[in-house]
C-alpha cells in the first residue's frame, strides 16, 4: 500500500472517529459472512458502529485523541466499536453478544474510557455497572426520597391532628345539641 493511500485511509479513520471519547476493541476473526452481518445488524439497531481496522493505521488515526490508548499492544486483526448511549451500555451489549453462542469467536479485547485503556476483564467489569439512565434514576430517587418521607411524616401528623380536632368539634356539637 502506498504512503498516499495510507494517508488517505488514516484521514478517513480520523474523520469517522472524530468526537468519539470511548470505544471498545473487539475480535471478529472467525465469523462467517452471515454471522458477521447478523452481528452488525444487531449492533446497528443499538446505534453501535463497528469498523474493522488495521492496527497501524488506527494508531496513527487516533494519535492525540482520547482513543489513543485503545490500540496499545494490539496485534492481529481488530475491530473498533463505538456508539450507544454511553460506555456502560456499549460494554453491556458487547459482553452480551460475546456470551451468545451464535457469535462464538466474537469477544472484547479491550478499549478506552476517559482516555484510559481498558483490558478485556475491565470491559467485563464496566458491563456490570449501572447505565447512565439507571444512575440518573437512582440519583433522582435519592434526591426525592428524603423530601417525600418528610412530606409523608408531616401530612400524617397533620391529618391525625386534624382528625382529633374534628372529633373534639363533633363532641362539642353533640354536647350543645343535648343541652338544648
XYZ file of N, CA and C in Angstrom:
540
model
N 0.859 -1.165 0.000
C 0.000 0.000 0.000
C 0.911 1.236 0.000
N 0.639 2.156 -0.885
C 1.479 3.348 -0.993
C 1.238 4.292 0.182
N 2.196 5.156 0.403
C 2.103 6.117 1.501
C 0.907 7.053 1.304
N 0.627 7.416 0.082
C -0.504 8.289 -0.225
C -1.822 7.621 0.181
N -1.985 6.346 -0.157
C -3.209 5.608 0.189
C -3.315 5.456 1.704
N -2.200 5.158 2.355
C -2.214 5.040 3.817
C -2.635 6.359 4.461
N -2.150 7.462 3.945
C -2.536 8.773 4.486
C -4.017 9.050 4.258
N -4.533 8.666 3.097
C -5.966 8.828 2.835
C -6.801 7.995 3.803
N -6.413 6.741 4.012
C -7.144 5.871 4.942
C -7.050 6.395 6.377
N -5.877 6.860 6.749
C -5.698 7.416 8.094
C -6.599 8.628 8.293
N -6.654 9.486 7.305
C -7.506 10.679 7.386
C -8.986 10.293 7.454
N -9.365 9.276 6.679
C -10.759 8.789 6.715
C -11.098 8.247 8.105
N -10.210 7.445 8.683
C -10.436 6.930 10.035
C -10.530 8.066 11.046
N -9.655 9.034 10.926
C -9.660 10.179 11.840
C -11.005 10.913 11.771
N -11.523 11.096 10.582
C -12.822 11.769 10.409
C -13.960 10.943 11.010
N -13.949 9.632 10.769
C -15.012 8.765 11.298
C -15.012 8.724 12.814
N -13.829 8.807 13.408
C -13.709 8.699 14.862
C -13.632 10.058 15.549
N -13.851 11.115 14.805
C -13.811 12.462 15.371
C -14.945 12.619 16.391
N -14.602 13.086 17.572
C -15.600 13.315 18.618
C -15.938 12.084 19.442
N -15.341 10.944 19.146
C -15.591 9.722 19.917
C -14.668 9.726 21.126
N -15.255 9.576 22.322
C -14.473 9.619 23.555
C -14.239 8.241 24.162
N -15.014 7.263 23.765
C -14.871 5.915 24.304
C -15.127 4.918 23.176
N -14.458 3.796 23.266
C -14.611 2.747 22.255
C -14.107 1.438 22.822
N -14.548 0.345 22.215
C -14.071 -0.980 22.578
C -13.438 -1.622 21.363
N -12.378 -2.354 21.586
C -11.723 -3.105 20.526
C -12.175 -4.552 20.673
N -12.655 -5.133 19.576
C -13.212 -6.484 19.622
C -12.537 -7.380 18.598
N -12.683 -8.684 18.811
C -12.165 -9.685 17.895
C -13.321 -10.194 17.045
N -13.186 -10.090 15.743
C -14.225 -10.593 14.846
C -13.680 -11.683 13.922
N -12.459 -12.133 14.183
C -11.855 -13.179 13.368
C -12.602 -14.489 13.616
N -12.942 -15.171 12.549
C -13.621 -16.452 12.667
C -15.112 -16.383 12.416
N -15.657 -15.184 12.293
C -17.080 -15.049 11.979
C -17.267 -15.225 10.478
N -18.231 -16.041 10.092
C -18.517 -16.132 8.660
C -19.349 -14.922 8.243
N -19.554 -14.761 6.963
C -20.218 -13.555 6.439
C -21.633 -13.403 6.977
N -22.369 -14.487 7.073
C -23.753 -14.413 7.560
C -23.788 -13.992 9.022
N -22.943 -14.599 9.825
C -22.896 -14.258 11.252
C -22.423 -12.822 11.438
N -21.447 -12.415 10.643
C -20.940 -11.041 10.713
C -22.048 -10.045 10.395
N -22.815 -10.319 9.362
C -23.928 -9.421 9.001
C -24.982 -9.385 10.092
N -25.301 -10.530 10.688
C -26.285 -10.585 11.770
C -25.788 -9.778 12.979
N -24.518 -9.942 13.288
C -23.922 -9.213 14.410
C -23.962 -7.711 14.164
N -23.560 -7.296 12.988
C -23.562 -5.863 12.658
C -24.977 -5.294 12.674
N -25.968 -6.070 12.236
C -27.353 -5.609 12.247
C -27.834 -5.402 13.685
N -27.490 -6.339 14.573
C -27.879 -6.180 15.983
C -27.232 -4.951 16.603
N -25.957 -4.753 16.311
C -25.263 -3.594 16.859
C -25.806 -2.294 16.275
N -26.102 -2.286 14.980
C -26.651 -1.088 14.337
C -28.003 -0.725 14.956
N -28.789 -1.742 15.334
C -30.072 -1.490 15.988
C -29.921 -0.784 17.325
N -28.770 -0.936 17.963
C -28.487 -0.269 19.242
C -27.653 0.991 19.040
N -27.510 1.447 17.799
C -26.734 2.634 17.442
C -25.252 2.468 17.790
N -24.741 1.253 17.574
C -23.329 0.959 17.806
C -22.678 0.725 16.456
N -21.573 1.413 16.227
C -20.850 1.307 14.964
C -19.688 0.330 15.120
N -19.414 -0.423 14.055
C -18.298 -1.372 14.043
C -17.475 -1.110 12.797
N -16.145 -1.103 12.983
C -15.275 -0.914 11.833
C -14.018 -1.759 12.045
N -13.746 -2.630 11.075
C -12.515 -3.416 11.111
C -11.402 -2.510 10.608
N -10.305 -2.469 11.371
C -9.213 -1.554 11.046
C -7.875 -2.271 11.131
N -6.923 -1.740 10.410
C -5.542 -2.198 10.528
C -4.940 -1.444 11.701
N -4.314 -2.162 12.611
C -3.826 -1.555 13.852
C -2.897 -0.372 13.621
N -1.965 -0.504 12.697
C -1.009 0.589 12.491
C -1.706 1.839 11.968
N -2.674 1.666 11.077
C -3.423 2.827 10.576
C -4.285 3.436 11.675
N -4.897 2.581 12.470
C -5.740 3.069 13.559
C -4.907 3.823 14.589
N -3.708 3.315 14.902
C -2.840 4.012 15.861
C -2.510 5.418 15.371
N -2.205 5.522 14.075
C -1.888 6.854 13.522
C -3.121 7.750 13.518
N -4.282 7.185 13.230
C -5.506 7.983 13.127
C -5.956 8.524 14.480
N -5.754 7.754 15.547
C -6.248 8.177 16.864
C -5.162 8.814 17.725
N -3.976 8.984 17.179
C -2.892 9.626 17.941
C -3.318 11.030 18.360
N -3.157 11.325 19.631
C -3.504 12.643 20.149
C -4.976 12.794 20.510
N -5.749 11.735 20.432
C -7.173 11.772 20.795
C -7.384 10.921 22.046
N -8.558 10.984 22.656
C -8.816 10.126 23.824
C -8.760 8.632 23.495
N -8.856 8.272 22.230
C -8.847 6.859 21.841
C -7.440 6.289 21.669
N -6.416 7.086 21.879
C -5.039 6.670 21.595
C -4.640 5.398 22.339
N -5.108 5.193 23.550
C -4.722 4.019 24.330
C -5.397 2.733 23.911
N -6.391 2.813 23.059
C -7.159 1.614 22.693
C -6.334 0.606 21.910
N -5.394 1.063 21.113
C -4.656 0.159 20.240
C -3.244 -0.141 20.744
N -2.907 0.298 21.943
C -1.593 -0.013 22.506
C -1.489 -1.509 22.754
N -0.502 -2.124 22.162
C -0.267 -3.554 22.365
C -1.178 -4.475 21.581
N -2.042 -3.944 20.755
C -2.946 -4.782 19.955
C -2.182 -5.367 18.769
N -2.386 -6.655 18.549
C -1.803 -7.322 17.383
C -2.893 -8.103 16.684
N -2.692 -8.351 15.428
C -3.665 -9.117 14.655
C -4.844 -8.265 14.254
N -5.748 -8.853 13.488
C -6.921 -8.104 13.028
C -7.828 -7.715 14.199
N -8.282 -6.485 14.186
C -9.170 -5.999 15.236
C -10.273 -5.161 14.619
N -11.293 -4.961 15.410
C -12.393 -4.083 15.014
C -12.641 -3.140 16.176
N -13.088 -1.957 15.862
C -13.386 -0.966 16.896
C -14.891 -0.730 16.901
N -15.456 -0.694 18.105
C -16.893 -0.446 18.289
C -17.050 0.829 19.104
N -17.969 1.669 18.692
C -18.278 2.886 19.437
C -19.739 3.213 19.216
N -20.271 4.044 20.074
C -21.671 4.459 19.955
C -22.461 4.005 21.164
N -23.757 3.855 20.970
C -24.634 3.545 22.088
C -24.858 4.792 22.931
N -25.492 4.625 24.066
C -25.777 5.764 24.944
C -24.535 6.216 25.706
N -23.761 5.257 26.181
C -22.549 5.552 26.940
C -21.665 4.314 26.929
N -20.515 4.411 27.570
C -19.564 3.296 27.578
C -20.158 2.077 28.275
N -20.994 2.287 29.278
C -21.572 1.162 30.008
C -22.546 0.391 29.115
N -23.419 1.101 28.412
C -24.361 0.404 27.523
C -23.621 -0.286 26.384
N -22.539 0.326 25.898
C -21.725 -0.299 24.863
C -21.088 -1.581 25.397
N -20.500 -1.520 26.582
C -19.866 -2.700 27.175
C -20.895 -3.791 27.470
N -22.084 -3.402 27.932
C -23.136 -4.395 28.201
C -23.528 -5.131 26.925
N -23.696 -4.392 25.848
C -24.122 -5.011 24.589
C -23.023 -5.906 24.021
N -21.790 -5.448 24.042
C -20.676 -6.242 23.521
C -20.500 -7.516 24.356
N -20.588 -7.392 25.669
C -20.455 -8.556 26.549
C -21.596 -9.536 26.330
N -22.806 -9.027 26.168
C -23.968 -9.900 25.921
C -23.783 -10.682 24.627
N -23.358 -10.000 23.578
C -23.164 -10.675 22.300
C -21.988 -11.639 22.339
N -20.969 -11.323 23.111
C -19.810 -12.218 23.219
C -20.190 -13.522 23.922
N -21.168 -13.472 24.803
C -21.625 -14.679 25.503
C -22.562 -15.522 24.642
N -23.133 -14.929 23.616
C -24.078 -15.629 22.755
C -23.336 -16.654 21.903
N -23.728 -17.931 21.947
C -23.001 -18.948 21.184
C -23.082 -18.759 19.667
N -24.071 -18.028 19.170
C -24.154 -17.789 17.720
C -22.976 -16.956 17.220
N -22.447 -16.115 18.090
C -21.344 -15.230 17.720
C -20.055 -15.665 18.423
N -19.840 -16.964 18.534
C -18.788 -17.574 19.359
C -17.409 -16.920 19.283
N -16.797 -16.661 18.143
C -15.452 -16.083 18.214
C -15.438 -14.596 18.573
N -16.578 -13.951 18.539
C -16.670 -12.524 18.844
C -16.384 -12.319 20.331
N -15.471 -11.398 20.648
C -15.142 -11.119 22.048
C -14.487 -9.752 22.166
N -14.649 -9.155 23.331
C -13.995 -7.872 23.610
C -12.523 -8.129 23.900
N -11.661 -7.288 23.355
C -10.221 -7.411 23.572
C -9.690 -6.280 24.439
N -10.464 -5.240 24.576
C -10.027 -4.083 25.354
C -10.812 -2.866 24.921
N -10.276 -1.711 25.220
C -10.948 -0.481 24.834
C -10.328 0.708 25.510
N -11.079 1.792 25.486
C -10.617 3.017 26.123
C -11.833 3.760 26.671
N -11.658 4.301 27.898
C -12.723 5.056 28.547
C -12.060 6.239 29.240
N -12.515 7.440 28.946
C -11.946 8.663 29.523
C -10.435 8.741 29.307
N -9.984 8.285 28.146
C -8.571 8.343 27.810
C -7.721 7.249 28.418
N -8.314 6.401 29.255
C -7.575 5.322 29.918
C -7.856 3.995 29.215
N -6.804 3.232 28.899
C -7.011 1.941 28.245
C -7.704 0.943 29.172
N -8.504 0.066 28.590
C -9.202 -0.989 29.320
C -8.748 -2.345 28.805
N -8.657 -3.304 29.695
C -8.399 -4.680 29.290
C -9.741 -5.374 29.075
N -9.700 -6.600 28.560
C -10.938 -7.363 28.348
C -11.653 -7.605 29.683
N -10.895 -7.851 30.748
C -11.503 -8.072 32.068
C -12.161 -6.785 32.580
N -11.546 -5.659 32.315
C -12.132 -4.389 32.751
C -13.400 -4.073 31.967
N -13.441 -4.457 30.695
C -14.665 -4.267 29.903
C -15.794 -5.079 30.530
N -15.489 -6.290 30.973
C -16.477 -7.135 31.648
C -16.985 -6.457 32.921
N -16.076 -5.841 33.686
C -16.467 -5.139 34.911
C -17.337 -3.927 34.601
N -16.973 -3.175 33.572
C -17.747 -1.987 33.193
C -19.157 -2.395 32.775
N -19.296 -3.559 32.163
C -20.621 -4.003 31.720
C -21.555 -4.284 32.895
N -21.007 -4.435 34.087
C -21.831 -4.703 35.275
C -22.239 -3.424 36.000
N -21.700 -2.296 35.581
C -22.070 -1.020 36.193
C -23.479 -0.629 35.769
N -24.141 0.221 36.556
C -25.434 0.738 36.106
C -25.241 1.725 34.952
N -26.161 1.698 34.012
C -26.060 2.596 32.859
C -26.368 4.032 33.289
N -26.202 4.943 32.380
C -26.440 6.366 32.670
C -27.885 6.591 33.121
N -28.822 5.975 32.436
C -30.241 6.137 32.784
C -30.501 5.565 34.175
N -29.931 4.396 34.469
C -30.108 3.795 35.793
C -29.484 4.673 36.873
N -28.307 5.246 36.601
C -27.654 6.124 37.566
C -28.496 7.371 37.830
N -29.060 7.941 36.764
C -29.900 9.130 36.944
C -31.146 8.806 37.757
N -31.756 7.649 37.505
C -32.955 7.297 38.265
C -32.621 7.052 39.733
N -31.455 6.445 40.001
C -31.039 6.252 41.394
C -30.784 7.605 42.062
N -30.166 8.528 41.339
C -29.886 9.852 41.883
C -31.176 10.605 42.182
N -32.113 10.558 41.251
C -33.398 11.230 41.459
C -34.121 10.617 42.657
N -34.064 9.298 42.786
C -34.684 8.634 43.930
C -34.062 9.068 45.243
N -32.733 9.210 45.238
C -32.050 9.645 46.453
C -32.359 11.104 46.774
N -32.517 11.909 45.750
C -32.838 13.321 45.979
C -34.270 13.468 46.473
N -35.196 12.764 45.850
C -36.603 12.909 46.194
C -37.009 12.111 47.425
N -36.264 11.083 47.778
C -36.619 10.206 48.894
C -36.800 10.927 50.213
N -35.823 11.672 50.687
C -35.988 12.353 51.978
C -37.130 13.371 51.959
N -37.297 14.084 50.863
C -38.395 15.052 50.767
C -39.747 14.364 50.820
N -39.873 13.244 50.124
C -41.131 12.503 50.137
C -41.406 11.935 51.524
N -40.360 11.456 52.185
C -40.525 10.915 53.531
C -40.942 12.016 54.506
N -40.305 13.185 54.388
C -40.649 14.312 55.247
C -42.088 14.759 55.003
N -42.468 14.867 53.740
C -43.842 15.266 53.413
C -44.840 14.258 53.967
N -44.498 12.985 53.876
C -45.379 11.939 54.398
C -45.525 12.063 55.909
N -44.421 12.300 56.585
C -44.481 12.433 58.040
C -45.266 13.673 58.453
N -45.096 14.760 57.741
C -45.825 15.997 58.070
C -47.312 15.811 57.826
N -47.659 15.238 56.699
C -49.089 15.066 56.404
C -49.721 14.040 57.324
N -48.965 13.024 57.741
C -49.516 12.026 58.660
C -49.843 12.672 59.995
N -48.902 13.420 60.522
C -49.134 14.099 61.801
C -50.238 15.143 61.637
N -50.192 15.885 60.561
C -51.210 16.913 60.325
C -52.597 16.312 60.169
N -52.712 15.203 59.465
C -54.034 14.594 59.288
C -54.523 13.982 60.591
N -53.614 13.449 61.397
C -54.010 12.912 62.703
C -54.517 14.043 63.595
N -53.806 15.167 63.567
C -54.221 16.318 64.365
C -55.565 16.843 63.884
N -55.733 16.933 62.574
C -57.000 17.414 62.020
C -58.136 16.464 62.393
N -57.873 15.181 62.384
C -58.885 14.194 62.759
C -59.276 14.351 64.223
N -58.301 14.551 65.083
C -58.592 14.733 66.506
C -59.373 16.018 66.757
N -59.008 17.074 66.049
C -59.735 18.343 66.180
C -61.173 18.159 65.713
N -61.351 17.449 64.623
C -62.704 17.200 64.108
C -63.525 16.392 65.119
N -62.907 15.405 65.771
C -63.616 14.609 66.776
C -64.027 15.470 67.960
N -63.109 16.323 68.409
C -63.420 17.203 69.536
C -64.550 18.146 69.138
N -64.492 18.653 67.905
C -65.541 19.551 67.421
C -66.895 18.831 67.354
N -66.911 17.585 66.905
C -68.162 16.821 66.844
C -68.702 16.560 68.251
N -67.819 16.257 69.193
C -68.250 16.032 70.573
C -68.858 17.307 71.152
N -68.250 18.434 70.862
C -68.774 19.713 71.350
C -70.143 19.992 70.748
N -70.290 19.677 69.432
C -71.579 19.881 68.775
C -72.654 19.001 69.401
N -72.301 17.756 69.708
C -73.280 16.850 70.300
C -73.626 17.308 71.708
N -72.672 17.829 72.455
C -72.934 18.314 73.815
C -73.862 19.511 73.759
N -73.653 20.411 72.804
C -74.529 21.580 72.707
C -75.919 21.174 72.256
N -76.037 20.142 71.404
C -77.335 19.682 70.952
C -78.084 19.008 72.103
N -77.385 18.254 72.933
C -78.033 17.574 74.048
C -78.450 18.572 75.134
N -77.726 19.660 75.280
C -78.068 20.670 76.270
C -79.274 21.476 75.820
N -79.464 21.581 74.511
C -80.568 22.397 74.055
C -81.839 21.687 74.121
